[in-house]
Amino acid sequence: MTVKEKLLRILEESGGKELSGQELADKLGVSRTAVWKAINSLGDEGYTIEAGKGKGYKLIKAGDFLSAEGVRYYLPEGIRGNEIIVLKTVDSTNTYAKKLAADGAKSGTVIIAEEQTAGRGRRGNSFYSPIGTGIYMTVILRPEFYSSDIDLHRSGSKQDFNPLFKNGLDLVTVCAGCAVCMAIESLTDKKPLIKWVNDVYLDGKKICGILSEATADYEAKSIDSVVVGMGINITTEDFPEGLERKAGALGAEINRAVLAAKVTECLFKCLNRTREENIADYKAHSLVLGKEVSFTKSGAEYKATAVDIDMNGELIVETAEGVMTLNSGEISVKL
């Protein structure tokens, strides 16, 4: 951890107690000048730290400015060493992540942006990503085999923590949907639901989109990497025309660094659960089961009732012509 990260942790854990510059310097093993520089740097990132002559330093308010140090602070010990990259603006975190993966980025690398200028969704759709009102993040995963005995709360570096694909690559999007719901529920009183296959809804409006993309190694005939993008609207308003009736926001007072860290933590937890656990959780959060849905398949339009989600994450629907299994595509649902 950097001096700034260690200082932030000490201030957070002080419970509002004032700590002198010398006391902080002794705890950190650095000079008082280094403490002063770290305090100023935290102030630049949106943290409010009270300081005065003859007084100590006290954290008044944690800012909502996203930084790698701020996100890392809230990660459990086992993944705190993972690479965290925070960008002010980017075209798309998924596009950026795929470039990093091609250059050899480690599994577990997290990219977060304050703003996306060309955020992408499934089937070529765009994702509205204005600055400062949401979390736009992508996690790089590599389907390598590691020990399944992973403890998120143990000490470790990014080299010895990598998600084990217990579920197979087909459930990565399912895991991401479950992770977003798990994170939101752990930090708020909100109860989000998942619209098959990759959208998270709250109060009848989409608040999160998920886009998983794989890159193949054609010579090895295997998957080289998977990037999992998650865009969450937190306080987003004034959606573009055409989105205002469908898109919504979490609408909760929440520190974005805390939520980004929690989503990351929950994604790795879900990746290391069994297929049965993830499908059960996914079904428990389903927005569509028992509802009337409509979809297009092989050029024909159908109306059906969503009756189940199988162990492959596929949607089972009952139509007038019989039972069908949907493994991809878009559905509409009456809310």
mmCIF file of N, CA and C in Angstrom, residues 207-259:
data_model
loop_
_atom_site.group_PDB
_atom_site.id
_atom_site.type_symbol
_atom_site.label_atom_id
_atom_site.label_comp_id
_atom_site.label_asym_id
_atom_site.label_seq_id
_atom_site.Cartn_x
_atom_site.Cartn_y
_atom_site.Cartn_z
ATOM 1 N N ILE A 207 -31.274 -0.144 -14.392
ATOM 2 C CA ILE A 207 -30.256 0.663 -13.721
ATOM 3 C C ILE A 207 -28.844 0.161 -14.005
ATOM 4 N N CYS A 208 -28.737 -1.009 -14.621
ATOM 5 C CA CYS A 208 -27.419 -1.582 -14.871
ATOM 6 C C CYS A 208 -27.451 -2.452 -16.116
ATOM 7 N N GLY A 209 -26.436 -2.307 -16.943
ATOM 8 C CA GLY A 209 -26.253 -3.174 -18.094
ATOM 9 C C GLY A 209 -24.942 -3.931 -17.952
ATOM 10 N N ILE A 210 -24.905 -5.145 -18.461
ATOM 11 C CA ILE A 210 -23.722 -6.006 -18.352
ATOM 12 C C ILE A 210 -23.339 -6.478 -19.746
ATOM 13 N N LEU A 211 -22.064 -6.406 -20.064
ATOM 14 C CA LEU A 211 -21.576 -6.871 -21.352
ATOM 15 C C LEU A 211 -20.319 -7.701 -21.140
ATOM 16 N N SER A 212 -20.402 -8.999 -21.429
ATOM 17 C CA SER A 212 -19.257 -9.903 -21.331
ATOM 18 C C SER A 212 -18.760 -10.225 -22.732
ATOM 19 N N GLU A 213 -17.455 -10.103 -22.938
ATOM 20 C CA GLU A 213 -16.869 -10.360 -24.238
ATOM 21 C C GLU A 213 -15.624 -11.235 -24.076
ATOM 22 N N ALA A 214 -15.504 -12.226 -24.939
ATOM 23 C CA ALA A 214 -14.366 -13.145 -24.887
ATOM 24 C C ALA A 214 -13.432 -12.905 -26.062
ATOM 25 N N THR A 215 -12.148 -13.101 -25.807
ATOM 26 C CA THR A 215 -11.138 -13.034 -26.860
ATOM 27 C C THR A 215 -10.513 -14.414 -26.998
ATOM 28 N N ALA A 216 -10.506 -14.925 -28.213
ATOM 29 C CA ALA A 216 -10.020 -16.289 -28.437
ATOM 30 C C ALA A 216 -8.554 -16.290 -28.849
ATOM 31 N N ASP A 217 -7.861 -17.346 -28.447
ATOM 32 C CA ASP A 217 -6.513 -17.633 -28.940
ATOM 33 C C ASP A 217 -6.693 -18.705 -30.005
ATOM 34 N N TYR A 218 -6.692 -18.285 -31.266
ATOM 35 C CA TYR A 218 -7.030 -19.211 -32.347
ATOM 36 C C TYR A 218 -6.000 -20.327 -32.504
ATOM 37 N N GLU A 219 -4.724 -20.016 -32.266
ATOM 38 C CA GLU A 219 -3.695 -21.043 -32.405
ATOM 39 C C GLU A 219 -3.865 -22.132 -31.350
ATOM 40 N N ALA A 220 -4.158 -21.699 -30.120
ATOM 41 C CA ALA A 220 -4.341 -22.668 -29.038
ATOM 42 C C ALA A 220 -5.756 -23.219 -28.994
ATOM 43 N N LYS A 221 -6.641 -22.654 -29.825
ATOM 44 C CA LYS A 221 -8.048 -23.059 -29.861
ATOM 45 C C LYS A 221 -8.668 -22.984 -28.466
ATOM 46 N N SER A 222 -8.466 -21.838 -27.827
ATOM 47 C CA SER A 222 -8.978 -21.658 -26.465
ATOM 48 C C SER A 222 -9.322 -20.187 -26.253
ATOM 49 N N ILE A 223 -10.022 -19.935 -25.154
ATOM 50 C CA ILE A 223 -10.339 -18.559 -24.769
ATOM 51 C C ILE A 223 -9.130 -17.959 -24.060
ATOM 52 N N ASP A 224 -8.671 -16.824 -24.551
ATOM 53 C CA ASP A 224 -7.518 -16.164 -23.944
ATOM 54 C C ASP A 224 -7.942 -15.314 -22.752
ATOM 55 N N SER A 225 -9.017 -14.553 -22.905
ATOM 56 C CA SER A 225 -9.480 -13.691 -21.814
ATOM 57 C C SER A 225 -10.957 -13.381 -21.992
ATOM 58 N N VAL A 226 -11.573 -12.977 -20.900
ATOM 59 C CA VAL A 226 -12.961 -12.508 -20.902
ATOM 60 C C VAL A 226 -12.974 -11.179 -20.174
ATOM 61 N N VAL A 227 -13.640 -10.190 -20.754
ATOM 62 C CA VAL A 227 -13.820 -8.920 -20.047
ATOM 63 C C VAL A 227 -15.304 -8.797 -19.699
ATOM 64 N N VAL A 228 -15.566 -8.433 -18.459
ATOM 65 C CA VAL A 228 -16.936 -8.319 -17.963
ATOM 66 C C VAL A 228 -17.201 -6.866 -17.605
ATOM 67 N N GLY A 229 -18.018 -6.204 -18.415
ATOM 68 C CA GLY A 229 -18.331 -4.805 -18.192
ATOM 69 C C GLY A 229 -19.655 -4.639 -17.474
ATOM 70 N N MET A 230 -19.680 -3.722 -16.495
ATOM 71 C CA MET A 230 -20.885 -3.443 -15.720
ATOM 72 C C MET A 230 -21.047 -1.938 -15.583
ATOM 73 N N GLY A 231 -22.144 -1.412 -16.082
ATOM 74 C CA GLY A 231 -22.430 0.009 -15.952
ATOM 75 C C GLY A 231 -23.632 0.200 -15.053
ATOM 76 N N ILE A 232 -23.452 0.911 -13.946
ATOM 77 C CA ILE A 232 -24.522 1.104 -12.966
ATOM 78 C C ILE A 232 -24.857 2.587 -12.852
ATOM 79 N N ASN A 233 -26.118 2.922 -13.096
ATOM 80 C CA ASN A 233 -26.587 4.299 -12.895
ATOM 81 C C ASN A 233 -26.890 4.497 -11.412
ATOM 82 N N ILE A 234 -26.225 5.456 -10.800
ATOM 83 C CA ILE A 234 -26.437 5.697 -9.370
ATOM 84 C C ILE A 234 -27.328 6.917 -9.148
ATOM 85 N N THR A 235 -26.927 8.043 -9.704
ATOM 86 C CA THR A 235 -27.740 9.258 -9.575
ATOM 87 C C THR A 235 -28.057 9.847 -10.952
ATOM 88 N N THR A 236 -27.896 9.077 -11.992
ATOM 89 C CA THR A 236 -28.062 9.572 -13.360
ATOM 90 C C THR A 236 -29.476 10.077 -13.608
ATOM 91 N N GLU A 237 -29.558 11.253 -14.220
ATOM 92 C CA GLU A 237 -30.839 11.848 -14.597
ATOM 93 C C GLU A 237 -30.719 12.361 -16.035
ATOM 94 N N ASP A 238 -31.799 12.946 -16.535
ATOM 95 C CA ASP A 238 -31.783 13.564 -17.863
ATOM 96 C C ASP A 238 -31.262 12.615 -18.935
ATOM 97 N N PHE A 239 -31.870 11.454 -18.998
ATOM 98 C CA PHE A 239 -31.484 10.476 -20.014
ATOM 99 C C PHE A 239 -31.852 10.986 -21.402
ATOM 100 N N PRO A 240 -31.100 10.567 -22.422
ATOM 101 C CA PRO A 240 -31.434 10.969 -23.790
ATOM 102 C C PRO A 240 -32.840 10.531 -24.177
ATOM 103 N N GLU A 241 -33.391 11.207 -25.148
ATOM 104 C CA GLU A 241 -34.735 10.877 -25.625
ATOM 105 C C GLU A 241 -34.785 9.414 -26.060
ATOM 106 N N GLY A 242 -35.828 8.748 -25.626
ATOM 107 C CA GLY A 242 -35.975 7.338 -25.936
ATOM 108 C C GLY A 242 -35.548 6.437 -24.798
ATOM 109 N N LEU A 243 -34.699 6.966 -23.892
ATOM 110 C CA LEU A 243 -34.248 6.171 -22.747
ATOM 111 C C LEU A 243 -34.980 6.524 -21.465
ATOM 112 N N GLU A 244 -35.556 7.728 -21.413
ATOM 113 C CA GLU A 244 -36.099 8.212 -20.144
ATOM 114 C C GLU A 244 -37.207 7.332 -19.575
ATOM 115 N N ARG A 245 -37.928 6.624 -20.434
ATOM 116 C CA ARG A 245 -39.011 5.762 -19.935
ATOM 117 C C ARG A 245 -38.505 4.380 -19.519
ATOM 118 N N LYS A 246 -37.314 4.023 -19.994
ATOM 119 C CA LYS A 246 -36.793 2.681 -19.714
ATOM 120 C C LYS A 246 -35.650 2.674 -18.701
ATOM 121 N N ALA A 247 -34.880 3.754 -18.671
ATOM 122 C CA ALA A 247 -33.693 3.784 -17.822
ATOM 123 C C ALA A 247 -33.973 4.507 -16.510
ATOM 124 N N GLY A 248 -33.322 4.024 -15.459
ATOM 125 C CA GLY A 248 -33.463 4.645 -14.146
ATOM 126 C C GLY A 248 -32.131 4.627 -13.427
ATOM 127 N N ALA A 249 -32.152 4.958 -12.154
ATOM 128 C CA ALA A 249 -30.935 5.008 -11.359
ATOM 129 C C ALA A 249 -31.187 4.392 -9.986
ATOM 130 N N LEU A 250 -30.097 4.014 -9.343
ATOM 131 C CA LEU A 250 -30.185 3.397 -8.021
ATOM 132 C C LEU A 250 -30.841 4.337 -7.025
ATOM 133 N N GLY A 251 -30.510 5.614 -7.097
ATOM 134 C CA GLY A 251 -31.162 6.594 -6.234
ATOM 135 C C GLY A 251 -30.885 6.413 -4.759
ATOM 136 N N ALA A 252 -29.676 5.975 -4.427
ATOM 137 C CA ALA A 252 -29.310 5.798 -3.022
ATOM 138 C C ALA A 252 -28.059 6.607 -2.734
ATOM 139 N N GLU A 253 -27.965 7.099 -1.501
ATOM 140 C CA GLU A 253 -26.747 7.807 -1.098
ATOM 141 C C GLU A 253 -25.691 6.765 -0.835
ATOM 142 N N ILE A 254 -24.718 6.709 -1.720
ATOM 143 C CA ILE A 254 -23.701 5.680 -1.601
ATOM 144 C C ILE A 254 -22.402 6.196 -2.199
ATOM 145 N N ASN A 255 -21.306 5.893 -1.549
ATOM 146 C CA ASN A 255 -19.995 6.251 -2.052
ATOM 147 C C ASN A 255 -19.660 5.337 -3.227
ATOM 148 N N ARG A 256 -19.319 5.935 -4.364
ATOM 149 C CA ARG A 256 -19.096 5.123 -5.559
ATOM 150 C C ARG A 256 -17.887 4.198 -5.418
ATOM 151 N N ALA A 257 -16.867 4.631 -4.688
ATOM 152 C CA ALA A 257 -15.708 3.764 -4.476
ATOM 153 C C ALA A 257 -16.105 2.530 -3.675
ATOM 154 N N VAL A 258 -16.975 2.726 -2.698
ATOM 155 C CA VAL A 258 -17.461 1.599 -1.892
ATOM 156 C C VAL A 258 -18.237 0.617 -2.771
ATOM 157 N N LEU A 259 -19.123 1.136 -3.622
ATOM 158 C CA LEU A 259 -19.924 0.268 -4.475
ATOM 159 C C LEU A 259 -19.047 -0.450 -5.497
#
